[in-house]
């Protein structure tokens, strides 16, 4: 759909909120901002309105949590998204509402789902690593968990971001902010196993430096990771509703449970809005690595 078409729908949706739903100016502004968040996600995924499915919307919601948005705000955004798709359905832009089964978080309950160490192990055991796709997928899961990465940080990871001899990877997070994150020996071993297959691939132009490739030779997409994680969880009989973000949350939860410094965890997750240089001016990077070595279960021998 063209930019002009999207602008036209946005205009019509705002009129729908004002004229048909009789919402207050503040509510109209909130709903249109929620729509803008969704449109930005759709643009990143190269989606039209008709392409959006429940799985895509669940990935969108997972990213909201990844940004640190609380459950109450997520519930409000989902309400806005449901309103928008209801409008699209009523006006004939789509034939079915993909948000119909999208669940709203229960306010005041526990934080987003995390996995136990045994559940993570079961998911990894469900992967056939004798194939290049299997080894790639197992490596992706291990790096997500061992380093606490956002899915976008993983899919954009380049060979030039690896400093494995030093035990770190460079990560570019939100707002192009960079940080160094310690990487476990287990994740390094999985990466080395995957490199055997990666060297045999022919990347498309522009993807030569990307680590995790699809079979087409381009950077693996976030939705592809979302789907195979769901598939392996089902094979492992893990009943929790998980996404790539679940491994990031598990990373932080397991470190906290084992007494890691909360400041170190915040820095490793990239929640502080300061540059890598500023981070390591105030906190020695070897201390961050030691927090991982001492507290992350992947480093227990």
mmCIF file of C-alpha atoms in Angstrom:
data_model
loop_
_atom_site.group_PDB
_atom_site.id
_atom_site.type_symbol
_atom_site.label_atom_id
_atom_site.label_comp_id
_atom_site.label_asym_id
_atom_site.label_seq_id
_atom_site.Cartn_x
_atom_site.Cartn_y
_atom_site.Cartn_z
ATOM 1 C CA UNK A 1 0.000 0.000 0.000
ATOM 2 C CA UNK A 2 1.336 3.447 -0.916
ATOM 3 C CA UNK A 3 2.244 6.100 1.616
ATOM 4 C CA UNK A 4 -0.653 8.161 0.271
ATOM 5 C CA UNK A 5 -3.033 5.251 0.866
ATOM 6 C CA UNK A 6 -1.804 4.835 4.424
ATOM 7 C CA UNK A 7 -2.223 8.564 5.097
ATOM 8 C CA UNK A 8 -5.773 8.360 3.732
ATOM 9 C CA UNK A 9 -6.633 5.456 6.038
ATOM 10 C CA UNK A 10 -5.103 7.278 9.004
ATOM 11 C CA UNK A 11 -7.264 10.306 8.219
ATOM 12 C CA UNK A 12 -10.405 8.182 7.889
ATOM 13 C CA UNK A 13 -9.603 6.318 11.114
ATOM 14 C CA UNK A 14 -9.263 9.574 13.040
ATOM 15 C CA UNK A 15 -12.641 10.708 11.687
ATOM 16 C CA UNK A 16 -14.105 7.344 12.711
ATOM 17 C CA UNK A 17 -12.884 7.854 16.275
ATOM 18 C CA UNK A 18 -14.271 11.396 16.452
ATOM 19 C CA UNK A 19 -17.552 11.039 14.560
ATOM 20 C CA UNK A 20 -18.647 7.436 15.069
ATOM 21 C CA UNK A 21 -17.136 6.603 18.454
ATOM 22 C CA UNK A 22 -17.394 10.138 19.864
ATOM 23 C CA UNK A 23 -14.102 9.809 21.732
ATOM 24 C CA UNK A 24 -12.504 12.697 23.595
ATOM 25 C CA UNK A 25 -9.549 14.528 21.972
ATOM 26 C CA UNK A 26 -7.145 12.855 24.413
ATOM 27 C CA UNK A 27 -8.486 9.386 23.583
ATOM 28 C CA UNK A 28 -8.306 10.109 19.843
ATOM 29 C CA UNK A 29 -4.675 11.202 20.202
ATOM 30 C CA UNK A 30 -3.838 8.068 22.226
ATOM 31 C CA UNK A 31 -5.475 5.735 19.687
ATOM 32 C CA UNK A 32 -3.784 7.378 16.710
ATOM 33 C CA UNK A 33 -0.400 7.151 18.466
ATOM 34 C CA UNK A 34 -1.052 3.433 19.031
ATOM 35 C CA UNK A 35 -1.834 3.095 15.326
ATOM 36 C CA UNK A 36 1.429 4.881 14.491
ATOM 37 C CA UNK A 37 3.390 2.354 16.575
ATOM 38 C CA UNK A 38 1.785 -0.489 14.654
ATOM 39 C CA UNK A 39 2.405 1.198 11.288
ATOM 40 C CA UNK A 40 6.091 1.594 12.173
ATOM 41 C CA UNK A 41 6.279 -2.127 12.990
ATOM 42 C CA UNK A 42 4.493 -2.991 9.736
ATOM 43 C CA UNK A 43 6.943 -0.868 7.786
ATOM 44 C CA UNK A 44 9.904 -2.655 9.416
ATOM 45 C CA UNK A 45 8.386 -6.007 8.447
ATOM 46 C CA UNK A 46 7.312 -4.780 4.978
ATOM 47 C CA UNK A 47 3.670 -5.645 5.681
ATOM 48 C CA UNK A 48 0.372 -4.362 4.324
ATOM 49 C CA UNK A 49 -2.814 -4.401 6.400
ATOM 50 C CA UNK A 50 -3.890 -7.637 4.717
ATOM 51 C CA UNK A 51 -0.560 -9.299 5.598
ATOM 52 C CA UNK A 52 -0.917 -8.790 9.351
ATOM 53 C CA UNK A 53 -1.684 -12.003 11.266
ATOM 54 C CA UNK A 54 -2.122 -12.853 14.938
ATOM 55 C CA UNK A 55 1.506 -14.060 15.049
ATOM 56 C CA UNK A 56 2.740 -10.695 13.787
ATOM 57 C CA UNK A 57 0.639 -8.887 16.382
ATOM 58 C CA UNK A 58 2.019 -11.127 19.135
ATOM 59 C CA UNK A 59 5.518 -10.255 17.963
ATOM 60 C CA UNK A 60 4.567 -6.568 18.023
ATOM 61 C CA UNK A 61 3.355 -6.912 21.627
ATOM 62 C CA UNK A 62 6.566 -8.757 22.600
ATOM 63 C CA UNK A 63 8.544 -5.789 21.281
ATOM 64 C CA UNK A 64 6.496 -3.442 23.449
ATOM 65 C CA UNK A 65 7.597 -5.411 26.507
ATOM 66 C CA UNK A 66 11.138 -5.400 25.129
ATOM 67 C CA UNK A 67 11.037 -1.597 25.174
ATOM 68 C CA UNK A 68 10.192 -1.697 28.877
ATOM 69 C CA UNK A 69 6.558 -0.651 28.420
ATOM 70 C CA UNK A 70 4.517 -1.762 31.438
ATOM 71 C CA UNK A 71 1.533 -4.106 31.306
ATOM 72 C CA UNK A 72 -1.032 -1.343 31.829
ATOM 73 C CA UNK A 73 0.322 0.650 28.884
ATOM 74 C CA UNK A 74 0.548 -2.488 26.737
ATOM 75 C CA UNK A 75 -3.108 -3.217 27.513
ATOM 76 C CA UNK A 76 -4.063 0.290 26.381
ATOM 77 C CA UNK A 77 -2.047 -0.051 23.162
ATOM 78 C CA UNK A 78 -3.688 -3.408 22.406
ATOM 79 C CA UNK A 79 -7.085 -1.781 22.921
ATOM 80 C CA UNK A 80 -6.109 0.853 20.363
ATOM 81 C CA UNK A 81 -4.887 -1.787 17.913
ATOM 82 C CA UNK A 82 -8.132 -3.728 18.244
ATOM 83 C CA UNK A 83 -10.076 -0.539 17.565
ATOM 84 C CA UNK A 84 -7.996 0.133 14.455
ATOM 85 C CA UNK A 85 -8.501 -3.347 12.990
ATOM 86 C CA UNK A 86 -12.204 -3.167 13.776
ATOM 87 C CA UNK A 87 -12.321 0.029 11.711
ATOM 88 C CA UNK A 88 -10.410 -1.654 8.848
ATOM 89 C CA UNK A 89 -12.881 -4.548 8.924
ATOM 90 C CA UNK A 90 -15.942 -2.298 8.976
ATOM 91 C CA UNK A 91 -14.653 -0.229 6.050
ATOM 92 C CA UNK A 92 -13.753 -3.296 4.003
ATOM 93 C CA UNK A 93 -9.963 -2.892 3.973
ATOM 94 C CA UNK A 94 -9.554 -6.398 5.435
ATOM 95 C CA UNK A 95 -11.745 -9.510 5.395
ATOM 96 C CA UNK A 96 -10.878 -10.824 8.865
ATOM 97 C CA UNK A 97 -9.706 -9.184 12.087
ATOM 98 C CA UNK A 98 -6.256 -10.581 13.095
ATOM 99 C CA UNK A 99 -6.493 -8.880 16.508
ATOM 100 C CA UNK A 100 -9.646 -10.743 17.551
ATOM 101 C CA UNK A 101 -7.731 -13.369 19.572
ATOM 102 C CA UNK A 102 -4.945 -11.030 20.724
ATOM 103 C CA UNK A 103 -4.823 -11.319 24.504
ATOM 104 C CA UNK A 104 -4.667 -8.289 26.753
ATOM 105 C CA UNK A 105 -2.249 -8.596 29.710
ATOM 106 C CA UNK A 106 -3.799 -8.936 33.138
ATOM 107 C CA UNK A 107 -2.961 -5.812 35.083
ATOM 108 C CA UNK A 108 -1.116 -6.231 38.361
ATOM 109 C CA UNK A 109 0.016 -9.799 37.795
ATOM 110 C CA UNK A 110 3.530 -11.118 37.256
ATOM 111 C CA UNK A 111 5.936 -9.820 34.605
ATOM 112 C CA UNK A 112 6.132 -11.405 31.133
ATOM 113 C CA UNK A 113 6.802 -15.142 31.007
ATOM 114 C CA UNK A 114 10.284 -16.507 31.554
ATOM 115 C CA UNK A 115 11.611 -20.027 31.089
ATOM 116 C CA UNK A 116 13.315 -22.258 33.616
ATOM 117 C CA UNK A 117 16.788 -23.580 32.838
ATOM 118 C CA UNK A 118 15.290 -27.032 32.269
ATOM 119 C CA UNK A 119 12.736 -25.636 29.822
ATOM 120 C CA UNK A 120 15.440 -23.882 27.839
ATOM 121 C CA UNK A 121 17.419 -27.119 27.760
ATOM 122 C CA UNK A 122 14.360 -29.054 26.574
ATOM 123 C CA UNK A 123 13.739 -26.583 23.753
ATOM 124 C CA UNK A 124 17.336 -26.854 22.597
ATOM 125 C CA UNK A 125 17.234 -30.656 22.715
ATOM 126 C CA UNK A 126 14.211 -30.553 20.411
ATOM 127 C CA UNK A 127 16.381 -29.066 17.647
ATOM 128 C CA UNK A 128 18.009 -31.309 15.027
ATOM 129 C CA UNK A 129 21.516 -29.837 14.862
ATOM 130 C CA UNK A 130 22.608 -32.167 12.064
ATOM 131 C CA UNK A 131 21.137 -29.656 9.592
ATOM 132 C CA UNK A 132 22.407 -26.156 8.889
ATOM 133 C CA UNK A 133 19.029 -24.662 9.834
ATOM 134 C CA UNK A 134 18.960 -26.609 13.093
ATOM 135 C CA UNK A 135 22.437 -25.530 14.147
ATOM 136 C CA UNK A 136 21.673 -21.947 13.181
ATOM 137 C CA UNK A 137 18.459 -21.965 15.201
ATOM 138 C CA UNK A 138 20.071 -23.538 18.262
ATOM 139 C CA UNK A 139 22.824 -20.918 18.097
ATOM 140 C CA UNK A 140 20.266 -18.120 17.847
ATOM 141 C CA UNK A 141 18.420 -19.364 20.928
ATOM 142 C CA UNK A 142 21.651 -19.745 22.881
ATOM 143 C CA UNK A 143 22.872 -16.251 21.997
ATOM 144 C CA UNK A 144 19.472 -14.719 22.820
ATOM 145 C CA UNK A 145 19.535 -16.382 26.233
ATOM 146 C CA UNK A 146 23.230 -16.109 27.089
ATOM 147 C CA UNK A 147 23.499 -12.447 26.107
ATOM 148 C CA UNK A 148 19.955 -11.186 26.817
ATOM 149 C CA UNK A 149 19.587 -9.632 23.362
ATOM 150 C CA UNK A 150 16.590 -8.064 21.706
ATOM 151 C CA UNK A 151 15.602 -9.992 18.576
ATOM 152 C CA UNK A 152 16.444 -7.001 16.353
ATOM 153 C CA UNK A 153 19.904 -6.854 17.918
ATOM 154 C CA UNK A 154 20.480 -10.503 17.050
ATOM 155 C CA UNK A 155 19.188 -10.396 13.470
ATOM 156 C CA UNK A 156 21.400 -7.381 12.729
ATOM 157 C CA UNK A 157 24.533 -8.885 14.323
ATOM 158 C CA UNK A 158 27.647 -8.768 12.134
ATOM 159 C CA UNK A 159 30.974 -10.583 12.153
ATOM 160 C CA UNK A 160 32.614 -7.278 13.010
ATOM 161 C CA UNK A 161 30.570 -7.256 16.246
ATOM 162 C CA UNK A 162 32.257 -10.411 17.577
ATOM 163 C CA UNK A 163 35.164 -10.163 19.999
ATOM 164 C CA UNK A 164 35.147 -13.785 21.063
ATOM 165 C CA UNK A 165 38.779 -13.941 22.212
ATOM 166 C CA UNK A 166 37.918 -11.207 24.707
ATOM 167 C CA UNK A 167 34.564 -12.825 25.558
ATOM 168 C CA UNK A 168 32.351 -9.945 24.338
ATOM 169 C CA UNK A 169 30.025 -9.011 21.519
ATOM 170 C CA UNK A 170 29.194 -5.479 20.419
ATOM 171 C CA UNK A 171 25.471 -4.790 20.273
ATOM 172 C CA UNK A 172 23.653 -1.907 18.616
ATOM 173 C CA UNK A 173 20.435 -1.308 20.493
ATOM 174 C CA UNK A 174 17.604 1.206 20.473
ATOM 175 C CA UNK A 175 18.506 4.614 19.075
ATOM 176 C CA UNK A 176 21.723 3.170 17.572
ATOM 177 C CA UNK A 177 23.243 3.087 21.062
ATOM 178 C CA UNK A 178 26.120 0.601 21.264
ATOM 179 C CA UNK A 179 27.151 -1.536 24.206
ATOM 180 C CA UNK A 180 29.467 -4.448 24.930
ATOM 181 C CA UNK A 181 27.847 -7.604 26.288
ATOM 182 C CA UNK A 182 29.744 -10.578 27.761
ATOM 183 C CA UNK A 183 29.122 -13.850 25.928
ATOM 184 C CA UNK A 184 29.271 -17.265 27.620
ATOM 185 C CA UNK A 185 31.544 -20.124 26.613
ATOM 186 C CA UNK A 186 28.453 -22.148 25.695
ATOM 187 C CA UNK A 187 27.277 -19.479 23.243
ATOM 188 C CA UNK A 188 30.771 -19.184 21.771
ATOM 189 C CA UNK A 189 30.844 -22.948 21.201
ATOM 190 C CA UNK A 190 27.452 -22.842 19.456
ATOM 191 C CA UNK A 191 28.638 -19.982 17.255
ATOM 192 C CA UNK A 192 31.727 -21.947 16.281
ATOM 193 C CA UNK A 193 29.578 -24.955 15.372
ATOM 194 C CA UNK A 194 27.299 -22.752 13.275
ATOM 195 C CA UNK A 195 30.229 -21.140 11.446
ATOM 196 C CA UNK A 196 30.921 -24.490 9.751
ATOM 197 C CA UNK A 197 27.594 -24.073 7.921
ATOM 198 C CA UNK A 198 27.701 -20.296 7.624
ATOM 199 C CA UNK A 199 30.934 -20.415 5.601
ATOM 200 C CA UNK A 200 29.208 -22.600 3.031
ATOM 201 C CA UNK A 201 26.405 -20.090 2.409
ATOM 202 C CA UNK A 202 26.365 -17.553 -0.409
ATOM 203 C CA UNK A 203 25.049 -14.311 1.098
ATOM 204 C CA UNK A 204 23.162 -11.830 -1.038
ATOM 205 C CA UNK A 205 24.811 -8.503 -1.761
ATOM 206 C CA UNK A 206 24.720 -6.360 1.349
ATOM 207 C CA UNK A 207 24.426 -9.355 3.711
ATOM 208 C CA UNK A 208 28.041 -10.556 3.532
ATOM 209 C CA UNK A 209 28.822 -9.425 7.080
ATOM 210 C CA UNK A 210 25.542 -10.641 8.633
ATOM 211 C CA UNK A 211 25.994 -13.678 10.889
ATOM 212 C CA UNK A 212 22.555 -15.296 10.844
ATOM 213 C CA UNK A 213 21.259 -15.820 7.296
ATOM 214 C CA UNK A 214 18.068 -17.257 5.880
ATOM 215 C CA UNK A 215 18.193 -19.885 3.168
ATOM 216 C CA UNK A 216 17.857 -17.026 0.683
ATOM 217 C CA UNK A 217 21.176 -15.552 1.794
ATOM 218 C CA UNK A 218 19.640 -12.516 3.494
ATOM 219 C CA UNK A 219 19.494 -11.652 7.193
ATOM 220 C CA UNK A 220 17.077 -13.938 9.008
ATOM 221 C CA UNK A 221 13.825 -12.145 9.814
ATOM 222 C CA UNK A 222 12.396 -11.608 13.271
ATOM 223 C CA UNK A 223 9.174 -13.359 12.347
ATOM 224 C CA UNK A 224 11.105 -16.461 11.216
ATOM 225 C CA UNK A 225 12.797 -16.642 14.620
ATOM 226 C CA UNK A 226 9.424 -16.122 16.303
ATOM 227 C CA UNK A 227 7.938 -19.053 14.382
ATOM 228 C CA UNK A 228 10.694 -21.597 14.951
ATOM 229 C CA UNK A 229 10.840 -20.794 18.657
ATOM 230 C CA UNK A 230 7.121 -21.585 18.877
ATOM 231 C CA UNK A 231 7.696 -24.811 16.929
ATOM 232 C CA UNK A 232 10.529 -26.043 19.158
ATOM 233 C CA UNK A 233 8.636 -25.126 22.338
ATOM 234 C CA UNK A 234 5.721 -27.268 21.136
ATOM 235 C CA UNK A 235 8.062 -30.183 20.385
ATOM 236 C CA UNK A 236 9.602 -29.831 23.840
ATOM 237 C CA UNK A 237 6.114 -29.812 25.417
ATOM 238 C CA UNK A 238 6.722 -26.338 26.881
ATOM 239 C CA UNK A 239 3.222 -24.974 27.381
ATOM 240 C CA UNK A 240 4.139 -21.335 27.990
ATOM 241 C CA UNK A 241 3.336 -18.722 25.361
ATOM 242 C CA UNK A 242 6.854 -17.633 24.443
ATOM 243 C CA UNK A 243 8.619 -15.399 21.940
ATOM 244 C CA UNK A 244 12.248 -14.333 21.335
ATOM 245 C CA UNK A 245 11.776 -11.762 24.113
ATOM 246 C CA UNK A 246 11.170 -14.611 26.578
ATOM 247 C CA UNK A 247 14.845 -15.609 26.398
ATOM 248 C CA UNK A 248 15.916 -12.035 27.119
ATOM 249 C CA UNK A 249 13.609 -11.916 30.125
ATOM 250 C CA UNK A 250 14.880 -15.333 31.260
ATOM 251 C CA UNK A 251 18.455 -14.026 31.043
ATOM 252 C CA UNK A 252 17.704 -11.162 33.427
ATOM 253 C CA UNK A 253 15.542 -13.262 35.745
ATOM 254 C CA UNK A 254 18.123 -16.014 36.171
ATOM 255 C CA UNK A 255 20.895 -13.503 36.877
ATOM 256 C CA UNK A 256 18.778 -11.716 39.466
ATOM 257 C CA UNK A 257 17.852 -15.015 41.128
ATOM 258 C CA UNK A 258 21.545 -15.808 41.518
ATOM 259 C CA UNK A 259 22.451 -12.473 43.059
ATOM 260 C CA UNK A 260 23.900 -10.547 40.108
ATOM 261 C CA UNK A 261 24.279 -6.794 40.480
ATOM 262 C CA UNK A 262 21.128 -5.038 39.209
ATOM 263 C CA UNK A 263 23.145 -2.176 37.752
ATOM 264 C CA UNK A 264 25.220 -4.648 35.725
ATOM 265 C CA UNK A 265 22.086 -6.344 34.412
ATOM 266 C CA UNK A 266 20.580 -2.996 33.368
ATOM 267 C CA UNK A 267 23.714 -2.123 31.465
ATOM 268 C CA UNK A 268 23.907 -5.507 29.752
ATOM 269 C CA UNK A 269 20.270 -5.205 28.673
ATOM 270 C CA UNK A 270 20.923 -1.751 27.261
ATOM 271 C CA UNK A 271 18.273 0.007 29.349
ATOM 272 C CA UNK A 272 20.580 2.936 30.186
ATOM 273 C CA UNK A 273 20.445 5.695 27.550
ATOM 274 C CA UNK A 274 24.197 6.389 27.444
ATOM 275 C CA UNK A 275 26.874 5.408 24.926
ATOM 276 C CA UNK A 276 29.214 2.452 25.263
ATOM 277 C CA UNK A 277 32.102 4.760 26.079
ATOM 278 C CA UNK A 278 30.184 6.466 28.866
ATOM 279 C CA UNK A 279 29.144 3.096 30.266
ATOM 280 C CA UNK A 280 32.721 1.861 30.500
ATOM 281 C CA UNK A 281 33.979 5.161 31.861
ATOM 282 C CA UNK A 282 31.908 4.529 34.999
ATOM 283 C CA UNK A 283 32.009 0.748 35.237
ATOM 284 C CA UNK A 284 34.933 -1.477 34.342
ATOM 285 C CA UNK A 285 33.952 -3.929 31.597
ATOM 286 C CA UNK A 286 35.785 -6.773 33.313
ATOM 287 C CA UNK A 287 33.398 -6.362 36.248
ATOM 288 C CA UNK A 288 30.459 -6.860 33.858
ATOM 289 C CA UNK A 289 32.058 -9.993 32.451
ATOM 290 C CA UNK A 290 32.705 -11.293 35.975
ATOM 291 C CA UNK A 291 29.011 -10.848 36.830
ATOM 292 C CA UNK A 292 28.135 -13.165 33.936
ATOM 293 C CA UNK A 293 30.853 -15.696 34.780
ATOM 294 C CA UNK A 294 29.798 -15.890 38.425
ATOM 295 C CA UNK A 295 26.024 -15.830 38.085
ATOM 296 C CA UNK A 296 24.804 -17.037 34.680
ATOM 297 C CA UNK A 297 23.922 -20.765 34.693
ATOM 298 C CA UNK A 298 25.628 -21.307 31.319
ATOM 299 C CA UNK A 299 28.977 -20.618 32.970
ATOM 300 C CA UNK A 300 28.491 -23.140 35.780
ATOM 301 C CA UNK A 301 30.850 -26.093 35.384
#
